[in-house]
Coordinates of C-alpha atoms (C1' of nucleotides) in Angstrom, one line a residue:
Chain A
X1 CA 3.4 26.4 -14.4
X2 CA 3.2 29.0 -11.7
X3 CA 0.5 31.6 -11.7
X4 CA 2.7 34.6 -11.0
X5 CA 5.3 36.2 -13.4
X6 CA 8.2 35.5 -11.1
X7 CA 10.7 34.1 -13.5
X8 CA 13.0 36.8 -14.7
X9 CA 15.2 36.8 -17.8
X10 CA 17.9 39.4 -18.1
X11 CA 19.6 40.2 -21.4
X12 CA 22.2 42.9 -21.6
X13 CA 21.8 45.2 -24.6
X14 CA 24.4 44.8 -27.3
X15 CA 26.7 43.7 -24.5
X16 CA 30.2 43.7 -26.1
X17 CA 29.5 46.8 -28.2
X18 CA 28.0 48.6 -25.2
X19 CA 31.0 47.8 -23.1
X20 CA 33.3 49.2 -25.8
X21 CA 31.2 52.4 -26.0
X22 CA 31.3 52.8 -22.3
X23 CA 35.1 52.3 -22.3
X24 CA 35.8 54.6 -25.3
X25 CA 34.0 57.9 -25.1
X26 CA 34.7 58.7 -28.8
X27 CA 32.6 55.7 -29.8
X28 CA 29.4 56.7 -27.9
X29 CA 26.5 57.2 -30.3
X30 CA 28.6 55.6 -33.1
X31 CA 28.4 52.4 -35.1
X32 CA 30.6 49.8 -33.3
X33 CA 31.1 46.3 -34.4
X34 CA 32.9 43.8 -32.2
X35 CA 34.2 40.5 -33.7
X36 CA 37.0 38.8 -35.6
X37 CA 39.0 41.1 -37.7
X38 CA 40.7 38.5 -39.8
X39 CA 39.5 37.6 -43.3
X40 CA 37.2 35.0 -42.0
X41 CA 35.9 36.8 -39.0
X42 CA 32.3 37.2 -38.1
X43 CA 30.4 39.8 -36.1
X44 CA 30.0 39.0 -32.4
X45 CA 28.0 42.1 -31.5
X46 CA 26.9 45.2 -33.4
X47 CA 25.8 48.4 -31.5
X48 CA 22.3 49.6 -32.2
X49 CA 23.8 52.4 -34.4
X50 CA 25.5 49.7 -36.5
X51 CA 22.3 47.6 -36.7
X52 CA 20.7 50.5 -38.6
X53 CA 23.0 49.6 -41.5
X54 CA 21.8 46.0 -41.4
X55 CA 24.8 44.6 -39.5
X56 CA 24.0 41.9 -37.0
X57 CA 25.7 39.1 -35.1
X58 CA 27.0 36.1 -36.9
X59 CA 27.3 38.1 -40.1
X60 CA 30.7 37.7 -41.9
X61 CA 32.8 40.7 -41.1
X62 CA 33.5 41.4 -44.8
X63 CA 29.8 41.9 -45.3
X64 CA 29.5 44.2 -42.3
X65 CA 32.4 46.3 -43.6
X66 CA 30.5 46.8 -46.9
X67 CA 27.3 47.7 -45.1
X68 CA 28.9 50.0 -42.6
X69 CA 32.4 51.1 -43.8
X70 CA 32.7 53.8 -41.3
X71 CA 31.9 51.8 -38.2
X72 CA 34.5 51.1 -35.6
X73 CA 35.7 47.5 -35.9
X74 CA 37.1 46.1 -32.6
X75 CA 38.4 42.8 -31.3
X76 CA 36.5 41.4 -28.3
X77 CA 38.0 41.9 -24.8
X78 CA 36.7 38.9 -23.0
X79 CA 38.6 39.5 -19.8
X80 CA 36.7 42.8 -19.4
X81 CA 33.4 41.3 -20.5
X82 CA 33.8 38.5 -17.9
X83 CA 34.5 41.0 -15.2
X84 CA 31.5 43.1 -15.9
X85 CA 29.4 40.0 -16.3
X86 CA 30.4 38.9 -12.9
X87 CA 29.2 42.2 -11.5
X88 CA 25.9 41.8 -13.1
X89 CA 25.5 38.1 -12.0
X90 CA 26.3 39.3 -8.4
X91 CA 23.3 41.7 -8.6
X92 CA 21.1 38.8 -9.8
X93 CA 22.2 36.7 -6.9
X94 CA 21.0 39.4 -4.6
X95 CA 17.6 38.6 -5.9
X96 CA 17.7 34.9 -5.5
X97 CA 20.0 32.0 -5.0
X98 CA 18.5 30.4 -8.1
X99 CA 20.4 32.2 -10.9
X100 CA 21.0 30.3 -14.2
X101 CA 23.6 32.1 -16.4
X102 CA 23.1 31.3 -20.1
X103 CA 26.1 33.3 -21.2
X104 CA 28.1 36.4 -20.2
X105 CA 25.2 38.7 -20.9
X106 CA 22.1 36.6 -20.1
X107 CA 20.6 34.7 -17.2
X108 CA 17.3 33.4 -15.7
X109 CA 16.4 34.2 -12.1
X110 CA 13.7 32.5 -10.0
X111 CA 12.4 35.5 -8.0
X112 CA 9.9 33.4 -6.1
X113 CA 12.6 31.0 -4.8
X114 CA 14.5 34.1 -3.6
X115 CA 11.4 35.5 -1.8
X116 CA 11.9 38.6 -3.9
X117 CA 8.6 38.5 -5.7
X118 CA 5.3 36.6 -5.4
X119 CA 3.0 38.5 -7.7
X120 CA 2.9 40.8 -10.7
X121 CA 3.4 43.9 -8.6
X122 CA 6.5 42.7 -6.7
X123 CA 8.0 41.1 -9.8
X124 CA 7.8 44.4 -11.7
X125 CA 9.3 46.3 -8.8
X126 CA 12.2 43.8 -8.6
X127 CA 12.8 44.0 -12.3
X128 CA 12.9 47.8 -12.4
X129 CA 15.2 47.9 -9.4
X130 CA 17.5 45.4 -11.0
X131 CA 17.7 47.5 -14.2
X132 CA 18.6 50.6 -12.1
X133 CA 21.2 48.8 -10.2
X134 CA 22.8 47.4 -13.3
X135 CA 23.0 50.9 -14.7
X136 CA 24.5 52.3 -11.5
X137 CA 27.1 49.5 -11.1
X138 CA 28.1 49.0 -14.7
X139 CA 26.9 52.0 -16.5
X140 CA 25.2 49.7 -19.0
X141 CA 21.6 48.9 -19.8
X142 CA 19.9 45.5 -19.7
X143 CA 16.4 44.4 -20.7
X144 CA 14.2 42.4 -18.4
X145 CA 11.5 39.9 -19.2
X146 CA 9.1 38.6 -16.5
X147 CA 6.7 35.7 -16.9
X148 CA 5.5 32.5 -15.4
X149 CA 8.0 30.3 -17.4
X150 CA 11.5 30.5 -18.8
X151 CA 10.4 30.4 -22.4
X152 CA 8.0 33.3 -21.9
X153 CA 10.4 35.4 -19.8
X154 CA 12.9 35.1 -22.6
X155 CA 10.4 36.1 -25.2
X156 CA 9.5 39.0 -23.0
X157 CA 13.0 40.3 -22.6
X158 CA 13.4 40.1 -26.4
X159 CA 10.4 42.3 -26.7
X160 CA 11.7 44.7 -24.1
X161 CA 14.9 45.4 -26.0
X162 CA 16.6 47.8 -25.8
X163 CA 16.6 49.1 -22.3
X164 CA 13.1 48.0 -21.3
X165 CA 11.0 45.7 -19.2
X166 CA 8.1 43.6 -20.4
X167 CA 5.9 41.5 -18.1
X168 CA 3.6 38.9 -19.5
X169 CA 0.5 38.6 -17.4
X170 CA -0.5 35.1 -16.5
X171 CA -3.5 34.0 -18.4
X172 CA -2.6 36.0 -21.6
X173 CA 0.2 33.8 -22.7
X174 CA -1.5 31.7 -25.4
X175 CA -3.2 34.6 -27.0
X176 CA 0.0 36.5 -27.1
X177 CA 2.0 33.7 -28.7
X178 CA -0.6 32.6 -31.2
X179 CA 0.1 35.2 -34.0
X180 CA 3.9 35.0 -33.6
X181 CA 6.1 33.3 -36.1
X182 CA 7.4 29.9 -35.2
X183 CA 10.9 31.2 -35.1
X184 CA 10.1 33.1 -32.0
X185 CA 10.1 29.9 -30.0
X186 CA 13.5 28.8 -28.6
X187 CA 14.7 25.7 -30.4
X188 CA 13.2 26.7 -33.8
X189 CA 16.1 27.6 -36.0
X190 CA 16.6 27.9 -39.7
X191 CA 16.2 24.2 -40.4
X192 CA 13.2 23.6 -38.3
X193 CA 11.6 26.8 -39.5
X194 CA 12.0 25.7 -43.2
X195 CA 10.7 22.2 -42.3
X196 CA 7.6 23.6 -40.7
X197 CA 7.0 26.2 -43.5
X198 CA 7.1 23.4 -46.1
X199 CA 4.4 21.7 -44.0
X200 CA 2.4 24.9 -44.1
X201 CA 3.1 25.9 -40.5
X202 CA 4.4 29.5 -40.0
X203 CA 2.8 30.7 -36.8
X204 CA 2.6 29.5 -33.3
X205 CA -1.2 29.1 -33.6
X206 CA -0.7 26.7 -36.5
X207 CA 1.9 24.9 -34.5
X208 CA -0.6 24.4 -31.7
X209 CA -3.3 23.3 -34.0
X210 CA -1.1 20.8 -35.9
X211 CA -1.4 18.4 -33.0
X212 CA 1.4 16.6 -31.2
X213 CA 1.4 13.5 -33.3
X214 CA 1.9 15.5 -36.5
X215 CA 4.8 17.5 -35.0
X216 CA 6.4 14.3 -33.7
X217 CA 6.1 12.9 -37.2
X218 CA 7.6 16.0 -38.7
X219 CA 10.4 16.7 -36.2
X220 CA 11.1 13.6 -34.2
X221 CA 9.9 12.7 -30.7
X222 CA 11.8 15.0 -28.5
X223 CA 11.6 18.1 -30.6
X224 CA 8.0 17.5 -31.6
X225 CA 6.8 17.1 -28.1
X226 CA 8.8 20.1 -26.8
X227 CA 7.5 22.3 -29.5
X228 CA 3.9 21.2 -29.1
X229 CA 4.1 22.0 -25.4
X230 CA 5.7 25.4 -26.0
X231 CA 3.1 26.3 -28.6
X232 CA 0.5 25.9 -25.9
X233 CA 2.6 28.0 -23.5
X234 CA 3.5 25.0 -21.4
X235 CA 7.0 25.1 -20.1
X236 CA 7.8 23.6 -16.7
X237 CA 11.6 23.8 -16.9
X238 CA 13.0 24.9 -13.6
X239 CA 15.7 27.5 -13.1
X240 CA 18.8 25.5 -12.4
X241 CA 21.7 27.3 -10.7
X242 CA 24.6 24.9 -11.1
X243 CA 25.2 23.0 -14.3
X244 CA 28.3 20.9 -14.8
X245 CA 30.3 21.1 -18.0
X246 CA 30.0 18.1 -20.2
X247 CA 32.8 18.8 -22.7
X248 CA 35.8 21.1 -23.2
X249 CA 37.0 21.9 -26.7
X250 CA 39.1 24.4 -28.6
X251 CA 39.2 25.1 -32.3
X252 CA 40.8 27.4 -34.8
X253 CA 39.7 28.6 -38.2
X254 CA 42.7 29.5 -40.3
X255 CA 42.9 32.7 -42.4
X256 CA 44.1 30.5 -45.3
X257 CA 43.3 26.9 -45.8
X258 CA 46.1 24.5 -44.7
X259 CA 47.2 22.0 -47.3
X260 CA 50.4 20.7 -45.9
X261 CA 49.6 17.5 -44.1
X262 CA 52.6 17.9 -41.8
X263 CA 51.3 21.4 -40.7
X264 CA 47.9 20.0 -40.1
X265 CA 49.4 17.4 -37.8
X266 CA 51.3 20.1 -35.9
X267 CA 48.2 22.3 -35.5
X268 CA 46.3 19.3 -34.1
X269 CA 49.1 18.8 -31.5
X270 CA 48.9 22.5 -30.6
X271 CA 45.2 22.3 -30.2
X272 CA 45.4 19.2 -28.1
X273 CA 47.8 21.0 -25.8
X274 CA 45.5 24.0 -25.6
X275 CA 42.6 21.7 -24.8
X276 CA 44.5 20.0 -22.0
X277 CA 45.4 23.4 -20.5
X278 CA 41.7 24.3 -20.4
X279 CA 40.8 20.9 -19.0
X280 CA 43.4 21.1 -16.3
X281 CA 42.5 24.7 -15.6
X282 CA 39.0 23.5 -14.7
X283 CA 40.4 20.5 -12.7
X284 CA 38.9 18.0 -15.1
X285 CA 39.8 15.0 -17.1
X286 CA 37.9 13.1 -19.8
X287 CA 37.5 9.8 -21.5
X288 CA 36.5 10.7 -25.1
X289 CA 38.7 12.6 -27.4
X290 CA 37.1 14.4 -30.4
X291 CA 38.8 15.7 -33.5
X292 CA 37.0 18.1 -35.7
X293 CA 37.9 19.0 -39.2
X294 CA 36.3 21.5 -41.5
X295 CA 37.4 21.2 -45.0
X296 CA 38.0 23.8 -47.7
X297 CA 34.3 23.3 -48.9
X298 CA 33.0 23.9 -45.3
X299 CA 32.0 20.2 -45.0
X300 CA 32.7 19.3 -41.4
X301 CA 33.4 15.9 -39.9
X302 CA 34.3 14.6 -36.4
X303 CA 36.2 11.6 -35.3
X304 CA 36.2 10.4 -31.7
X305 CA 37.8 7.8 -29.6
X306 CA 36.9 6.7 -26.1
X307 CA 39.7 5.6 -23.7
X308 CA 39.4 3.1 -20.9
X309 CA 39.5 5.8 -18.3
X310 CA 39.6 9.6 -18.0
X311 CA 42.8 11.4 -18.6
X312 CA 44.3 14.9 -18.6
X313 CA 47.7 13.7 -19.9
X314 CA 48.8 15.8 -22.8
X315 CA 50.8 13.0 -24.3
X316 CA 47.7 10.7 -24.2
X317 CA 45.4 13.3 -25.7
X318 CA 47.9 14.3 -28.4
X319 CA 48.3 10.7 -29.4
X320 CA 44.6 10.1 -29.6
X321 CA 44.1 13.2 -31.7
X322 CA 46.9 12.2 -34.0
X323 CA 45.4 8.7 -34.4
X324 CA 42.0 10.3 -35.2
X325 CA 43.6 12.5 -37.8
X326 CA 45.0 9.5 -39.6
X327 CA 41.5 8.5 -40.5
X328 CA 40.7 11.8 -42.1
X329 CA 41.3 12.8 -45.7
X330 CA 42.5 16.4 -45.8
X331 CA 43.3 16.7 -49.5
X332 CA 41.9 19.9 -50.8
X333 CA 42.8 21.8 -47.7
X334 CA 41.5 22.4 -44.2
X335 CA 39.9 25.6 -42.9
X336 CA 39.3 24.6 -39.3
X337 CA 40.7 22.1 -36.8
X338 CA 39.4 21.4 -33.4
X339 CA 40.2 19.1 -30.4
X340 CA 37.7 18.4 -27.7
X341 CA 37.3 16.1 -24.7
X342 CA 34.0 14.8 -23.3
X343 CA 33.0 12.2 -20.8
X344 CA 34.4 14.4 -18.1
X345 CA 35.3 13.5 -14.6
X346 CA 37.0 15.5 -11.9
X347 CA 39.7 13.0 -11.3
X348 CA 42.0 11.0 -13.5
X349 CA 42.9 7.4 -13.8
X350 CA 46.3 8.3 -12.6
X351 CA 44.8 9.5 -9.4
X352 CA 43.3 6.1 -8.9
X353 CA 46.7 4.4 -9.6
X354 CA 48.3 6.9 -7.2
X355 CA 46.0 5.7 -4.5
X356 CA 47.2 2.2 -5.0
X357 CA 50.8 2.9 -5.6
X358 CA 53.0 4.5 -3.0
X359 CA 55.3 6.2 -5.5
X360 CA 53.8 8.7 -7.9
X361 CA 55.3 8.7 -11.4
X362 CA 56.6 12.3 -11.7
X363 CA 56.3 15.0 -14.1
X364 CA 56.3 14.0 -17.7
X365 CA 58.3 16.4 -19.8
X366 CA 55.1 17.4 -21.6
X367 CA 53.7 19.1 -18.5
X368 CA 56.5 21.6 -18.4
X369 CA 56.2 22.3 -22.1
X370 CA 52.5 22.8 -21.7
X371 CA 53.0 25.2 -18.8
X372 CA 55.5 27.2 -20.7
X373 CA 53.3 27.6 -23.7
X374 CA 50.4 28.6 -21.5
X375 CA 52.0 32.0 -20.9
X376 CA 52.1 33.5 -24.3
X377 CA 54.9 36.0 -24.0
X378 CA 53.2 39.0 -25.3
X379 CA 56.4 40.9 -25.7
X380 CA 57.6 38.4 -28.2
X381 CA 55.5 39.8 -30.9
X382 CA 54.4 43.4 -30.7
X383 CA 51.2 43.2 -32.6
X384 CA 48.5 45.8 -32.0
X385 CA 44.9 44.9 -32.4
X386 CA 42.1 47.4 -32.9
X387 CA 40.3 47.9 -29.7
X388 CA 43.2 46.7 -27.5
X389 CA 44.0 48.7 -24.3
X390 CA 47.4 50.3 -24.2
X391 CA 49.3 52.8 -22.1
X392 CA 51.9 55.3 -23.3
X393 CA 54.6 56.4 -20.9
X394 CA 53.8 60.0 -21.7
X395 CA 50.3 60.1 -22.9
X396 CA 48.8 57.6 -20.5
X397 CA 46.0 55.1 -21.1
X398 CA 44.4 54.7 -24.5
X399 CA 43.3 52.1 -27.1
X400 CA 44.5 51.0 -30.5
X401 CA 42.5 52.4 -33.3
X402 CA 44.4 50.6 -36.0
X403 CA 47.9 49.6 -37.2
X404 CA 49.7 48.8 -40.3
X405 CA 52.8 49.7 -42.3
X406 CA 54.9 49.7 -39.1
X407 CA 52.7 52.3 -37.3
X408 CA 50.0 52.1 -34.7
X409 CA 47.4 54.7 -34.1
X410 CA 46.2 55.2 -30.5
X411 CA 43.3 57.2 -29.1
X412 CA 44.0 58.5 -25.7
X413 CA 40.9 58.5 -23.6
X414 CA 39.4 56.7 -20.6
X415 CA 35.8 55.7 -19.6
X416 CA 35.5 58.9 -17.6
X417 CA 37.3 61.3 -20.0
X418 CA 36.0 63.4 -22.8
X419 CA 36.5 61.9 -26.3
X420 CA 40.3 61.8 -26.7
X421 CA 42.9 62.6 -29.3
X422 CA 44.6 60.3 -31.7
X423 CA 48.4 59.8 -32.0
X424 CA 50.5 57.6 -34.2
X425 CA 53.6 55.7 -33.2
X426 CA 56.0 53.2 -34.6
X427 CA 54.8 49.7 -33.7
X428 CA 57.9 49.1 -31.7
X429 CA 57.8 52.3 -29.8
X430 CA 59.2 51.3 -26.3
X431 CA 57.0 53.9 -24.6
X432 CA 53.9 52.0 -25.7
X433 CA 52.8 48.9 -23.9
X434 CA 49.6 46.9 -23.6
X435 CA 47.5 47.6 -20.5
X436 CA 44.6 46.3 -18.5
X437 CA 41.2 47.6 -19.1
X438 CA 40.0 50.5 -16.9
X439 CA 36.7 50.1 -15.0
X440 CA 33.7 51.6 -16.6
X441 CA 32.4 53.1 -13.4
X442 CA 34.8 54.4 -10.9
X443 CA 33.1 53.1 -7.9
X444 CA 35.2 51.3 -5.3
X445 CA 32.2 49.7 -3.7
X446 CA 31.7 47.5 -6.8
X447 CA 35.2 46.9 -8.1
X448 CA 35.5 44.7 -11.1
X449 CA 37.2 41.4 -10.5
X450 CA 39.7 41.8 -13.2
X451 CA 42.9 43.7 -12.5
X452 CA 41.8 47.2 -11.8
X453 CA 43.2 50.6 -12.5
X454 CA 45.9 52.4 -10.7
X455 CA 44.8 53.6 -7.3
X456 CA 44.8 57.2 -8.5
X457 CA 41.8 56.3 -10.6
X458 CA 39.7 55.6 -7.6
X459 CA 40.5 58.5 -5.5
X460 CA 37.7 60.7 -4.3
X461 CA 34.1 60.2 -4.1
X462 CA 32.7 58.1 -6.9
X463 CA 30.3 59.7 -9.3
X464 CA 26.8 58.3 -9.0
X465 CA 25.2 59.1 -12.3
X466 CA 26.3 59.3 -15.9
X467 CA 25.8 63.0 -15.8
X468 CA 28.0 63.4 -12.8
X469 CA 30.6 61.2 -14.3
X470 CA 30.7 63.3 -17.4
X471 CA 31.2 66.4 -15.4
X472 CA 34.3 65.1 -13.6
X473 CA 36.6 64.1 -16.3
X474 CA 40.2 64.1 -15.2
X475 CA 42.1 64.5 -18.4
X476 CA 45.1 62.2 -18.1
X477 CA 44.9 62.5 -14.4
X478 CA 46.2 59.0 -13.9
X479 CA 48.8 59.0 -16.6
X480 CA 51.7 60.1 -14.5
X481 CA 51.0 58.5 -11.2
X482 CA 51.0 54.8 -12.0
X483 CA 53.9 53.0 -10.3
X484 CA 57.2 54.5 -9.6
X485 CA 60.3 55.3 -11.6
X486 CA 60.3 51.9 -13.2
X487 CA 57.3 53.0 -15.2
X488 CA 59.6 55.2 -17.3
X489 CA 60.8 52.5 -19.5
X490 CA 63.2 52.3 -22.4
X491 CA 66.1 54.7 -22.8
X492 CA 65.2 56.1 -26.2
X493 CA 62.5 58.2 -24.8
X494 CA 59.3 58.8 -26.6
X495 CA 59.6 58.2 -30.3
X496 CA 56.6 59.7 -31.9
X497 CA 56.5 59.4 -35.7
X498 CA 56.5 62.3 -38.0
X499 CA 52.8 62.3 -38.4
X500 CA 52.3 62.7 -34.8
X501 CA 48.9 63.0 -34.7
X502 CA 46.9 64.6 -36.9
X503 CA 44.4 65.0 -34.2
X504 CA 41.1 63.9 -35.6
X505 CA 37.9 65.7 -35.5
X506 CA 36.0 64.6 -32.5
X507 CA 33.2 63.4 -34.8
X508 CA 35.4 61.0 -36.7
X509 CA 35.5 58.3 -34.1
X510 CA 34.0 55.9 -36.5
X511 CA 37.0 55.1 -38.5
X512 CA 38.7 53.1 -35.9
X513 CA 40.3 50.6 -38.1
X514 CA 41.1 50.5 -41.7
X515 CA 39.9 47.2 -43.2
X516 CA 42.6 44.7 -43.4
X517 CA 45.3 46.7 -41.7
X518 CA 45.4 45.0 -38.4
X519 CA 46.2 41.7 -40.0
X520 CA 49.4 42.4 -41.8
X521 CA 52.0 39.6 -42.1
X522 CA 50.6 36.8 -44.1
X523 CA 48.2 34.5 -42.3
X524 CA 49.2 35.4 -38.8
X525 CA 46.0 35.6 -36.9
X526 CA 46.6 38.4 -34.6
X527 CA 43.2 39.1 -33.0
X528 CA 42.8 35.6 -31.7
X529 CA 46.0 35.5 -29.8
X530 CA 44.6 36.3 -26.5
X531 CA 41.2 34.7 -26.3
X532 CA 39.9 33.9 -29.7
X533 CA 36.8 35.3 -31.3
X534 CA 33.4 34.8 -29.8
X535 CA 29.9 35.7 -30.2
X536 CA 28.0 37.5 -27.5
X537 CA 29.4 35.0 -25.1
X538 CA 31.0 31.7 -24.5
X539 CA 29.5 29.3 -22.0
X540 CA 31.8 26.8 -20.6
X541 CA 31.1 27.6 -17.0
X542 CA 32.6 24.8 -15.1
X543 CA 31.4 24.3 -11.6
X544 CA 33.7 23.2 -8.9
X545 CA 31.2 20.5 -7.9
X546 CA 32.4 17.0 -8.3
X547 CA 31.5 15.6 -11.7
X548 CA 29.4 12.5 -11.6
X549 CA 31.3 9.3 -12.2
X550 CA 31.0 7.4 -15.4
X551 CA 28.1 5.0 -15.1
X552 CA 30.1 1.9 -15.5
X553 CA 32.3 2.8 -12.6
X554 CA 29.8 4.1 -10.1
X555 CA 27.1 1.6 -9.4
X556 CA 24.0 3.7 -9.1
X557 CA 23.9 7.4 -8.4
X558 CA 27.5 8.1 -9.0
X559 CA 27.5 11.1 -6.7
X560 CA 29.7 9.7 -4.0
X561 CA 33.1 11.3 -4.6
X562 CA 36.2 9.2 -5.0
X563 CA 38.5 10.3 -2.2
X564 CA 41.6 11.9 -3.6
X565 CA 45.1 11.4 -2.3
Chain B
dT1 C1' 27.8 37.5 -48.5
dC2 C1' 30.7 33.3 -47.5
dT3 C1' 30.2 31.7 -43.2
dG4 C1' 33.8 32.1 -35.3
dG5 C1' 34.2 29.6 -31.1
dG6 C1' 32.3 27.3 -27.3
dG7 C1' 28.8 24.7 -25.9
dT8 C1' 24.1 21.5 -25.5
dC9 C1' 20.9 18.1 -26.9
dC10 C1' 19.0 14.6 -30.1
dT11 C1' 18.9 10.8 -33.6
dA12 C1' 20.4 6.6 -35.6
dG13 C1' 22.9 2.5 -36.4
dG14 C1' 25.9 -1.1 -34.9
dA15 C1' 28.1 -3.8 -31.2
dC16 C1' 27.4 -6.3 -27.3
dC17 C1' 25.1 -8.4 -23.4
dC18 C1' 21.3 -10.5 -21.0
Chain C
dT1 C1' 18.0 -24.3 -33.5
dC2 C1' 16.0 -20.1 -34.7
dT3 C1' 14.3 -15.8 -33.5
dG4 C1' 13.7 -11.8 -30.3
dG5 C1' 13.6 -7.7 -27.4
dG6 C1' 15.6 -4.4 -24.4
dG7 C1' 19.4 -1.8 -22.5
dT8 C1' 23.8 0.4 -22.7
dC9 C1' 27.7 2.1 -25.0
dC10 C1' 30.1 4.1 -28.9
dT11 C1' 30.4 6.8 -33.1
dA12 C1' 28.9 10.4 -36.4
dG13 C1' 26.3 14.0 -37.7
dG14 C1' 23.0 17.7 -37.3
dA15 C1' 20.3 21.5 -35.2
dC16 C1' 20.4 25.0 -32.1
dC17 C1' 22.0 28.6 -28.8
dC18 C1' 24.7 32.7 -27.5

DNA sequence: TCTGGGGTCCTAGGACCC
DNA sequence: TCTGGGGTCCTAGGACCC
């Protein structure tokens, strides 16, 4: 272990909720809960204001609604979170080439490897500068932990939350850890925690005193040894920048259990296609197909099948998934289905055949079908989800507060505006369309990588501070200037409903969605249409590096790439 | 209170091979 | 002929993380 606190862990504060508050001025200082809005949704992130009521991530949404009935409940907008995450990761890469993202809102940085820090003093400086830069570029806050190892840096950032920095001085680690509960250590979850408690071990000190043999006996070799080392503040894991994906999977939890076996089969086919799209999108193929089934009683089982070689052929993967389903009893109903592929490679067996064969077999019909389904025509079903970005031909940009009974309520405000007003429309109002997120900070020198705002949003000198930003609100300034005449759509003009907007009190931003209203129409799962629910983040970064070859094919190292046609 | 989605790693048993 | 040990692969399940 190094003797200077030069491993940095960054953790953005209540990331999803903080992004929503930055985007929606009426929600600042309010309880905001981001997550699945369906009957089986769970909380992805709760703002600190919502945590006061006891709401926390992974909690069932129904429970959150009971605890904080007046909070704003919003669907996650992953596209925006990813764009902001990319801005943050870019700042980290300015500190060091060794950046290891753990999720959209978390990463390790090896400051020493970047030459950015070599002792306590320089590490603290780098950490504080990073926090300031993140605030300037994104308008958000992040907490920083600095220590001599990954484990300790992560514990430090946890202690620093929210909006702080904690540095653990080398030499003090063991004393600091000793009184902490075992659950503080990464890798100790509910099951291990219980296990240890039954053995009379509740603190890190007791863990350290138990001895390695005892821990191995209790928890198994790998876990026991790892925990014993961590309890003694020993952690030599390096910061690793590029990690290759090992599996790709998709799954859906249904609002209502599926009993119809035929329907179960159809869903599995859909999931197989979706999985293939993800696989291909990452330029990968895989050998092992996995089917996951969660039954009505939450019991979960998996079935897998390994092919002779890797594939990304939708027909092959669908058939494998169907075969696997044959071996599963689904009587009683199914609440979740999933399809995954592991044993990944960055080439397919077909590629190898193609090398040998002069003529490539062309385009199976499946491919076209998959492509077509990839683009979910959003106009097909006009469903408005709480939190979603929209634009109105007359009123400009806003977001959906709620919908139901054929109406949709929109609050018109932007990241740089004052808290906006609420108006209600028919759900099929032609003047209303979904829109791209607006950038949180209007600064052209750090544009988000997702589709940005109309040019008019970026005109002028960007504000540098939150105060300055607040002073320069341009109410609806960009509403009229996007695009040309084609922007005025529909012939019927604006069709505002009779209740046009009971403009709400500015203080009432909390009631953003009425429980249950956004999920009208049976078991249609509206909020997952675009990206699916998620908690704080989803990993799945897939590097463009060539995946290693399956051992059986590659002789020794497996790093030498197969040349592609 | 009733439990998401996307991952990683580990364990354990059986098959198979040497 | 009987007994065996080690290594790798496959499958299933479980814990954990965000």
